[in-house]
XYZ file of N, CA, C and O in Angstrom:
572
model
N 12.538 -22.091 41.736
C 11.749 -23.287 41.495
C 12.599 -24.324 40.755
O 13.801 -24.312 40.816
N 11.953 -25.144 39.942
C 12.622 -26.252 39.286
C 13.536 -25.801 38.156
O 14.536 -26.439 37.884
N 13.193 -24.702 37.496
C 13.996 -24.234 36.377
C 14.917 -23.122 36.856
O 14.484 -22.176 37.488
N 16.202 -23.209 36.548
C 17.165 -22.169 36.880
C 17.359 -21.316 35.645
O 18.143 -21.646 34.771
N 16.607 -20.226 35.572
C 16.722 -19.330 34.432
C 16.260 -17.951 34.833
O 15.649 -17.755 35.880
N 16.555 -16.996 34.030
C 16.200 -15.611 34.276
C 14.691 -15.432 34.200
O 14.064 -15.841 33.241
N 14.117 -14.849 35.249
C 12.692 -14.538 35.265
C 12.567 -13.054 34.966
O 13.050 -12.222 35.722
N 11.934 -12.709 33.828
C 11.883 -11.294 33.457
C 10.616 -10.576 33.872
O 10.538 -9.365 33.765
N 9.603 -11.280 34.390
C 8.377 -10.635 34.873
C 7.877 -11.390 36.102
O 7.888 -12.618 36.122
N 7.430 -10.625 37.110
C 6.951 -11.242 38.350
C 5.712 -10.501 38.843
O 5.664 -9.274 38.811
N 4.733 -11.272 39.304
C 3.642 -10.724 40.100
C 3.967 -11.173 41.519
O 3.939 -12.363 41.831
N 4.347 -10.222 42.368
C 4.846 -10.534 43.701
C 3.791 -10.994 44.676
O 2.586 -10.768 44.488
N 4.263 -11.630 45.747
C 3.393 -12.104 46.815
C 2.616 -10.916 47.378
O 3.173 -9.855 47.643
N 1.313 -11.058 47.520
C 0.459 -9.985 48.018
C -0.104 -9.091 46.922
O -0.963 -8.264 47.181
N 0.371 -9.251 45.691
C -0.125 -8.446 44.565
C -1.255 -9.171 43.861
O -1.311 -10.400 43.848
N -2.175 -8.405 43.259
C -3.285 -8.954 42.477
C -3.242 -8.344 41.091
O -2.976 -7.150 40.949
N -3.520 -9.170 40.069
C -3.577 -8.668 38.693
C -4.764 -9.302 37.997
O -4.952 -10.516 38.053
N -5.571 -8.479 37.329
C -6.662 -8.959 36.488
C -6.420 -8.447 35.088
O -6.169 -7.254 34.908
N -6.493 -9.342 34.085
C -6.310 -8.898 32.706
C -5.596 -9.921 31.868
O -5.678 -11.122 32.113
N -4.861 -9.432 30.889
C -4.138 -10.293 29.953
C -2.645 -10.055 30.095
O -2.203 -8.908 30.143
N -1.888 -11.136 30.175
C -0.435 -11.050 30.217
C 0.128 -11.865 29.065
O -0.124 -13.069 28.961
N 0.892 -11.225 28.195
C 1.613 -11.900 27.117
C 3.080 -11.619 27.377
O 3.506 -10.459 27.388
N 3.857 -12.676 27.637
C 5.242 -12.512 28.064
C 6.169 -13.287 27.151
O 5.928 -14.453 26.845
N 7.246 -12.638 26.745
C 8.324 -13.318 26.035
C 9.430 -13.525 27.054
O 10.013 -12.567 27.550
N 9.664 -14.752 27.399
C 10.613 -15.072 28.455
C 9.885 -15.727 29.602
O 8.749 -16.161 29.468
N 10.538 -15.775 30.761
C 9.966 -16.448 31.918
C 9.151 -15.490 32.771
O 9.437 -14.302 32.858
N 8.132 -16.044 33.411
C 7.178 -15.258 34.186
C 6.877 -16.017 35.467
O 6.639 -17.224 35.436
N 6.902 -15.318 36.603
C 6.630 -15.951 37.889
C 5.460 -15.249 38.559
O 5.416 -14.017 38.618
N 4.537 -16.055 39.091
C 3.383 -15.521 39.803
C 3.440 -16.016 41.241
O 3.309 -17.208 41.508
N 3.681 -15.063 42.158
C 3.671 -15.373 43.584
C 2.459 -14.754 44.263
O 2.210 -15.008 45.431
N 1.709 -13.936 43.525
C 0.496 -13.308 44.030
C -0.723 -13.960 43.417
O -0.735 -15.164 43.154
N -1.725 -13.140 43.137
C -2.976 -13.642 42.571
C -3.167 -13.054 41.177
O -3.023 -11.845 40.980
N -3.511 -13.935 40.209
C -3.716 -13.524 38.823
C -5.025 -14.096 38.320
O -5.291 -15.283 38.496
N -5.850 -13.246 37.678
C -7.055 -13.714 36.990
C -7.071 -13.095 35.613
O -6.945 -11.878 35.474
N -7.184 -13.942 34.580
C -7.221 -13.444 33.218
C -6.596 -14.424 32.246
O -6.575 -15.630 32.487
N -6.052 -13.891 31.152
C -5.462 -14.717 30.093
C -3.940 -14.655 30.167
O -3.361 -13.586 30.371
N -3.315 -15.823 29.960
C -1.853 -15.923 29.983
C -1.342 -16.587 28.724
O -1.800 -17.675 28.361
N -0.393 -15.938 28.067
C 0.335 -16.563 26.964
C 1.810 -16.273 27.210
O 2.241 -15.117 27.191
N 2.561 -17.332 27.484
C 3.950 -17.196 27.892
C 4.848 -17.894 26.877
O 4.746 -19.103 26.684
N 5.716 -17.129 26.237
C 6.701 -17.695 25.313
C 7.974 -17.956 26.114
O 8.960 -17.238 26.012
N 7.899 -18.942 26.970
C 8.990 -19.271 27.883
C 8.453 -20.161 28.977
O 7.535 -20.952 28.760
N 9.008 -19.983 30.194
C 8.632 -20.829 31.320
C 7.788 -20.034 32.308
O 8.158 -18.928 32.699
N 6.661 -20.592 32.719
C 5.799 -19.977 33.717
C 5.985 -20.697 35.043
O 6.006 -21.929 35.091
N 6.126 -19.912 36.103
C 6.254 -20.465 37.448
C 5.107 -19.916 38.287
O 4.936 -18.698 38.389
N 4.323 -20.812 38.853
C 3.315 -20.414 39.834
C 3.894 -20.818 41.181
O 4.000 -22.008 41.491
N 4.324 -19.810 41.949
C 4.986 -20.052 43.226
C 4.051 -20.638 44.267
O 2.829 -20.711 44.075
N 4.607 -21.002 45.400
C 3.851 -21.644 46.467
C 2.633 -20.821 46.888
O 1.565 -21.375 47.154
N 2.765 -19.503 46.936
C 1.645 -18.638 47.312
C 0.863 -18.135 46.098
O -0.096 -17.386 46.244
N 1.274 -18.533 44.897
C 0.627 -18.082 43.673
C -0.738 -18.710 43.480
O -0.932 -19.898 43.760
N -1.676 -17.879 42.996
C -3.032 -18.350 42.698
C -3.404 -17.790 41.329
O -3.348 -16.581 41.112
N -3.765 -18.697 40.410
C -4.077 -18.305 39.035
C -5.432 -18.868 38.644
O -5.709 -20.049 38.881
N -6.263 -18.002 38.039
C -7.538 -18.438 37.481
C -7.584 -17.926 36.048
O -7.495 -16.725 35.797
N -7.715 -18.855 35.092
C -7.672 -18.526 33.670
C -8.432 -19.580 32.889
O -8.760 -20.640 33.431
N -8.701 -19.309 31.614
C -9.336 -20.346 30.794
C -8.280 -21.367 30.374
O -8.365 -22.536 30.731
N -7.263 -20.934 29.636
C -6.179 -21.824 29.203
C -4.863 -21.065 29.200
O -4.757 -19.994 28.598
N -3.860 -21.630 29.858
C -2.507 -21.082 29.815
C -1.814 -21.708 28.617
O -1.770 -22.934 28.491
N -1.277 -20.876 27.745
C -0.479 -21.347 26.612
C 0.964 -20.980 26.936
O 1.284 -19.812 27.131
N 1.829 -21.986 27.028
C 3.204 -21.759 27.454
C 4.133 -22.826 26.894
O 3.682 -23.880 26.439
N 5.429 -22.535 26.935
C 6.425 -23.550 26.567
C 6.459 -24.628 27.657
O 6.373 -25.795 27.374
N 6.610 -24.164 28.916
C 6.668 -25.080 30.046
C 6.160 -24.355 31.286
O 6.092 -23.127 31.320
N 5.801 -25.122 32.305
C 5.233 -24.533 33.521
C 5.622 -25.375 34.732
O 5.658 -26.598 34.656
N 5.926 -24.675 35.821
C 6.141 -25.316 37.113
C 5.081 -24.768 38.054
O 4.927 -23.553 38.190
N 4.346 -25.671 38.708
C 3.254 -25.262 39.583
C 3.553 -25.707 41.013
O 3.645 -26.896 41.285
N 3.682 -24.710 41.890
C 3.840 -24.976 43.315
C 2.621 -24.451 44.074
O 2.396 -24.814 45.214
N 1.829 -23.601 43.413
C 0.650 -22.991 44.014
C -0.627 -23.588 43.469
O -0.700 -24.790 43.211
N -1.627 -22.706 43.239
C -2.956 -23.147 42.830
C -3.310 -22.601 41.456
O -3.140 -21.407 41.203
N -3.812 -23.469 40.597
C -4.249 -23.081 39.254
C -5.654 -23.605 39.010
O -5.916 -24.802 39.167
N -6.548 -22.690 38.625
C -7.862 -23.081 38.132
C -7.874 -22.687 36.665
O -7.847 -21.492 36.330
N -7.829 -23.681 35.792
C -7.767 -23.443 34.351
C -6.983 -24.534 33.664
O -6.373 -25.389 34.307
N -6.993 -24.499 32.362
C -6.339 -25.522 31.548
C -4.911 -25.119 31.221
O -4.564 -23.937 31.209
N -4.093 -26.125 30.905
C -2.697 -25.900 30.516
C -2.465 -26.529 29.155
O -2.772 -27.699 28.939
N -1.887 -25.746 28.242
C -1.431 -26.240 26.946
C 0.055 -25.903 26.864
O 0.426 -24.775 26.557
N 0.909 -26.886 27.201
C 2.353 -26.673 27.250
C 3.038 -27.367 26.083
O 2.746 -28.526 25.798
N 3.948 -26.678 25.433
C 4.662 -27.248 24.288
C 5.766 -28.215 24.698
O 6.134 -29.095 23.941
N 6.319 -28.051 25.922
C 7.429 -28.899 26.345
C 7.104 -29.757 27.567
O 7.169 -30.967 27.498
N 6.794 -29.103 28.724
C 6.552 -29.918 29.921
C 5.764 -29.168 30.976
O 5.720 -27.949 31.003
N 5.143 -29.971 31.850
C 4.423 -29.473 33.019
C 5.039 -30.156 34.230
O 5.195 -31.376 34.243
N 5.384 -29.344 35.234
C 5.953 -29.877 36.475
C 5.063 -29.441 37.626
O 4.842 -28.248 37.825
N 4.527 -30.409 38.358
C 3.760 -30.118 39.570
C 4.586 -30.580 40.753
O 4.891 -31.776 40.860
N 4.961 -29.639 41.618
C 5.678 -30.050 42.810
C 4.659 -30.378 43.897
O 3.456 -30.207 43.697
N 5.122 -30.870 45.034
C 4.205 -31.441 46.035
C 3.125 -30.486 46.536
O 2.076 -30.936 46.976
N 3.332 -29.186 46.462
C 2.320 -28.232 46.925
C 1.404 -27.758 45.798
O 0.495 -26.956 46.032
N 1.610 -28.254 44.570
C 0.833 -27.829 43.408
C -0.597 -28.348 43.426
O -0.853 -29.489 43.803
N -1.536 -27.474 42.997
C -2.957 -27.813 42.923
C -3.493 -27.346 41.587
O -3.359 -26.170 41.247
N -4.115 -28.246 40.818
C -4.672 -27.880 39.511
C -6.096 -28.387 39.397
O -6.359 -29.564 39.643
N -6.988 -27.476 38.999
C -8.360 -27.826 38.653
C -8.515 -27.431 37.194
O -8.705 -26.264 36.866
N -8.327 -28.403 36.303
C -8.378 -28.134 34.869
C -7.670 -29.224 34.090
O -7.068 -30.138 34.659
N -7.741 -29.131 32.792
C -7.145 -30.121 31.898
C -5.706 -29.742 31.574
O -5.381 -28.564 31.454
N -4.873 -30.767 31.400
C -3.458 -30.563 31.096
C -3.117 -31.315 29.824
O -3.451 -32.494 29.687
N -2.430 -30.632 28.903
C -1.907 -31.288 27.703
C -0.466 -30.845 27.510
O -0.166 -29.654 27.466
N 0.442 -31.837 27.415
C 1.868 -31.566 27.256
C 2.579 -32.839 26.809
O 2.081 -33.940 27.043
N 3.760 -32.702 26.201
C 4.531 -33.886 25.830
C 5.065 -34.650 27.048
O 5.256 -35.846 27.009
N 5.315 -33.898 28.137
C 5.916 -34.501 29.328
C 5.276 -33.877 30.565
O 5.111 -32.661 30.638
N 4.913 -34.725 31.538
C 4.320 -34.241 32.779
C 5.015 -34.936 33.949
O 5.137 -36.158 33.973
N 5.460 -34.125 34.908
C 6.131 -34.635 36.105
C 5.288 -34.216 37.308
O 5.124 -33.025 37.569
N 4.742 -35.187 38.026
C 3.862 -34.904 39.152
C 4.494 -35.478 40.421
O 4.691 -36.683 40.528
N 4.797 -34.589 41.365
C 5.394 -35.023 42.629
C 4.321 -35.601 43.544
O 3.139 -35.249 43.453
N 4.746 -36.456 44.446
C 3.836 -37.003 45.442
C 3.289 -35.857 46.279
O 4.026 -34.985 46.726
N 1.972 -35.837 46.448
C 1.330 -34.788 47.220
C 0.632 -33.750 46.347
O -0.235 -33.034 46.812
N 1.016 -33.656 45.079
C 0.361 -32.722 44.156
C -1.061 -33.209 43.882
O -1.347 -34.403 43.972
N -1.956 -32.258 43.541
C -3.360 -32.591 43.308
C -3.774 -32.082 41.928
O -3.495 -30.941 41.576
N -4.439 -32.953 41.154
C -4.973 -32.583 39.841
C -6.394 -33.126 39.745
O -6.625 -34.303 40.039
N -7.315 -32.272 39.301
C -8.629 -32.764 38.910
C -8.884 -32.232 37.508
O -8.938 -31.022 37.286
N -9.018 -33.155 36.558
C -9.201 -32.816 35.159
C -8.589 -33.907 34.307
O -8.042 -34.879 34.820
N -8.672 -33.745 33.012
C -8.073 -34.751 32.134
C -6.615 -34.391 31.880
O -6.237 -33.224 31.868
N -5.818 -35.422 31.723
C -4.387 -35.253 31.463
C -4.063 -35.971 30.162
O -4.343 -37.162 30.022
N -3.502 -35.244 29.213
C -3.080 -35.839 27.943
C -1.575 -35.644 27.801
O -1.100 -34.515 27.728
N -0.848 -36.753 27.786
C 0.595 -36.709 27.578
C 0.827 -37.079 26.116
O 0.582 -38.207 25.705
N 1.272 -36.082 25.348
C 1.393 -36.271 23.905
C 2.684 -36.966 23.492
O 2.766 -37.450 22.374
N 3.665 -37.003 24.364
C 4.935 -37.624 24.007
C 5.616 -36.931 22.838
O 6.461 -37.510 22.178
N 5.229 -35.713 22.564
C 5.819 -34.965 21.453
C 5.173 -35.248 20.108
O 5.610 -34.739 19.082
N 4.121 -36.070 20.089
C 3.429 -36.392 18.843
C 2.730 -35.151 18.289
O 2.141 -34.391 19.037
N 2.817 -34.952 17.006
C 2.129 -33.837 16.355
C 0.717 -34.242 15.923
O -0.146 -33.409 15.753
N 0.496 -35.546 15.731
C -0.806 -36.036 15.290
C -1.794 -36.070 16.448
O -1.408 -35.999 17.612
N -3.060 -36.219 16.115
C -4.112 -36.395 17.097
C -3.791 -37.641 17.914
O -3.591 -38.725 17.369
N -3.738 -37.493 19.231
C -3.335 -38.590 20.107
C -4.294 -39.777 19.997
O -3.870 -40.929 20.026
N -5.575 -39.516 19.866
C -6.543 -40.605 19.698
C -6.181 -41.434 18.479
O -6.167 -42.675 18.533
N -5.853 -40.762 17.360
C -5.470 -41.486 16.141
C -4.178 -42.263 16.333
O -4.041 -43.389 15.851
N -3.212 -41.686 17.036
C -1.939 -42.370 17.271
C -2.176 -43.684 18.006
O -1.659 -44.729 17.622
N -3.000 -43.633 19.051
C -3.268 -44.842 19.844
C -4.079 -45.850 19.031
O -3.776 -47.042 19.021
N -5.108 -45.372 18.325
C -5.932 -46.284 17.519
C -5.104 -46.932 16.406
O -5.259 -48.123 16.134
N -4.231 -46.165 15.762
C -3.364 -46.729 14.721
C -2.433 -47.773 15.313
O -2.200 -48.818 14.720
N -1.916 -47.499 16.495
C -1.040 -48.458 17.167
C -1.791 -49.752 17.466
O -1.276 -50.848 17.252
N -3.023 -49.618 17.918
C -3.841 -50.800 18.198
C -4.136 -51.569 16.916
O -4.032 -52.786 16.873
N -4.467 -50.842 15.839
C -4.774 -51.486 14.560
C -3.574 -52.228 14.017
O -3.702 -53.337 13.518
N -2.398 -51.627 14.132
C -1.193 -52.294 13.648
C -0.950 -53.575 14.424
O -0.626 -54.607 13.859
N -1.149 -53.548 15.718
C -0.976 -54.731 16.537
C -1.983 -55.794 16.141
O -1.646 -56.951 15.977
N -3.225 -55.405 15.922
C -4.279 -56.339 15.545
C -3.963 -56.988 14.189
O -4.125 -58.188 14.021
N -3.508 -56.182 13.229
C -3.154 -56.721 11.904
C -2.008 -57.712 12.017
O -2.024 -58.762 11.374
N -1.014 -57.378 12.853
C 0.111 -58.294 13.030
C -0.364 -59.606 13.644
O 0.077 -60.679 13.259
N -1.294 -59.548 14.603
C -1.838 -60.756 15.218
C -2.597 -61.586 14.181
O -2.432 -62.811 14.119
N -3.392 -60.926 13.337
C -4.132 -61.643 12.297
C -3.183 -62.304 11.315
O -3.402 -63.421 10.883
N -2.129 -61.621 10.957
C -1.149 -62.160 10.017
C -0.500 -63.416 10.593
O -0.349 -64.425 9.917
N -0.148 -63.365 11.869
C 0.473 -64.514 12.531
C -0.525 -65.662 12.625
O -0.189 -66.814 12.359
N -1.774 -65.368 12.990
C -2.812 -66.413 13.092
C -3.054 -67.063 11.736
O -3.237 -68.264 11.653
N -3.083 -66.294 10.669
C -3.301 -66.832 9.328
C -2.146 -67.745 8.920
O -2.355 -68.783 8.320
N -0.921 -67.354 9.246
C 0.228 -68.177 8.910
C 0.159 -69.494 9.655
O 0.434 -70.568 9.092
N -0.203 -69.454 10.945
C -0.318 -70.683 11.741
C -1.426 -71.577 11.220
O -1.289 -72.796 11.198
N -2.545 -71.011 10.773
C -3.660 -71.784 10.242
C -3.270 -72.435 8.937
O -3.596 -73.600 8.695
N -2.552 -71.739 8.096
C -2.130 -72.276 6.801
C -1.112 -73.386 6.938
O -1.017 -74.257 6.099
N -0.327 -73.350 8.016
C 0.705 -74.355 8.185
C 0.195 -75.639 8.862
O 0.882 -76.621 8.910
N -1.011 -75.615 9.394
C -1.580 -76.796 10.057
C -2.231 -77.686 8.989
O -3.019 -77.246 8.190
N -1.890 -78.970 9.004
C -2.474 -79.897 8.016
C -3.218 -81.005 8.654
O -3.106 -81.449 9.689
C-alpha cells in the first residue's frame, strides 16, 4: 500500500476475525474483521478488506477497502481511490484520493492539541479584535 514498512500481523483475504486486536507495529486486513482495533503503528485495510468497529485508534491508516466505524489517528489517514468509509474521521492530516467515498464528519486537527472548536473561535476572535482596533484608530484620526 502507501506505506513501505514491515507488516507484523495480517488477516488474509478470505479470513474472518471477530474480537479485539491490539497490535504493536503495522497491521494489514485483507479479509473481514469485526470488533475493536487499537494499533500502535500503521493500519492497512486492503482492497478486499472489510472492517466494522466502533472506533479505530491508530498512529496512521491507509484505507483501500471498506470501513464502517470511526477513526482516531494520531498522524494521518490516507484513503485511496477504492476506499470506503462510513464513520467519523479525526486526524492531523487526511489525504483523500479521487474516487474515495466518506460519509461522516471529518476533523483535521493540523496537529493541534487544543479543542479544535476553541482554536477556530480564538482565531476568529483575534481577527475581530484586530479589526476593531484598526477601526478605532481610523475613527480617532478622522477630524
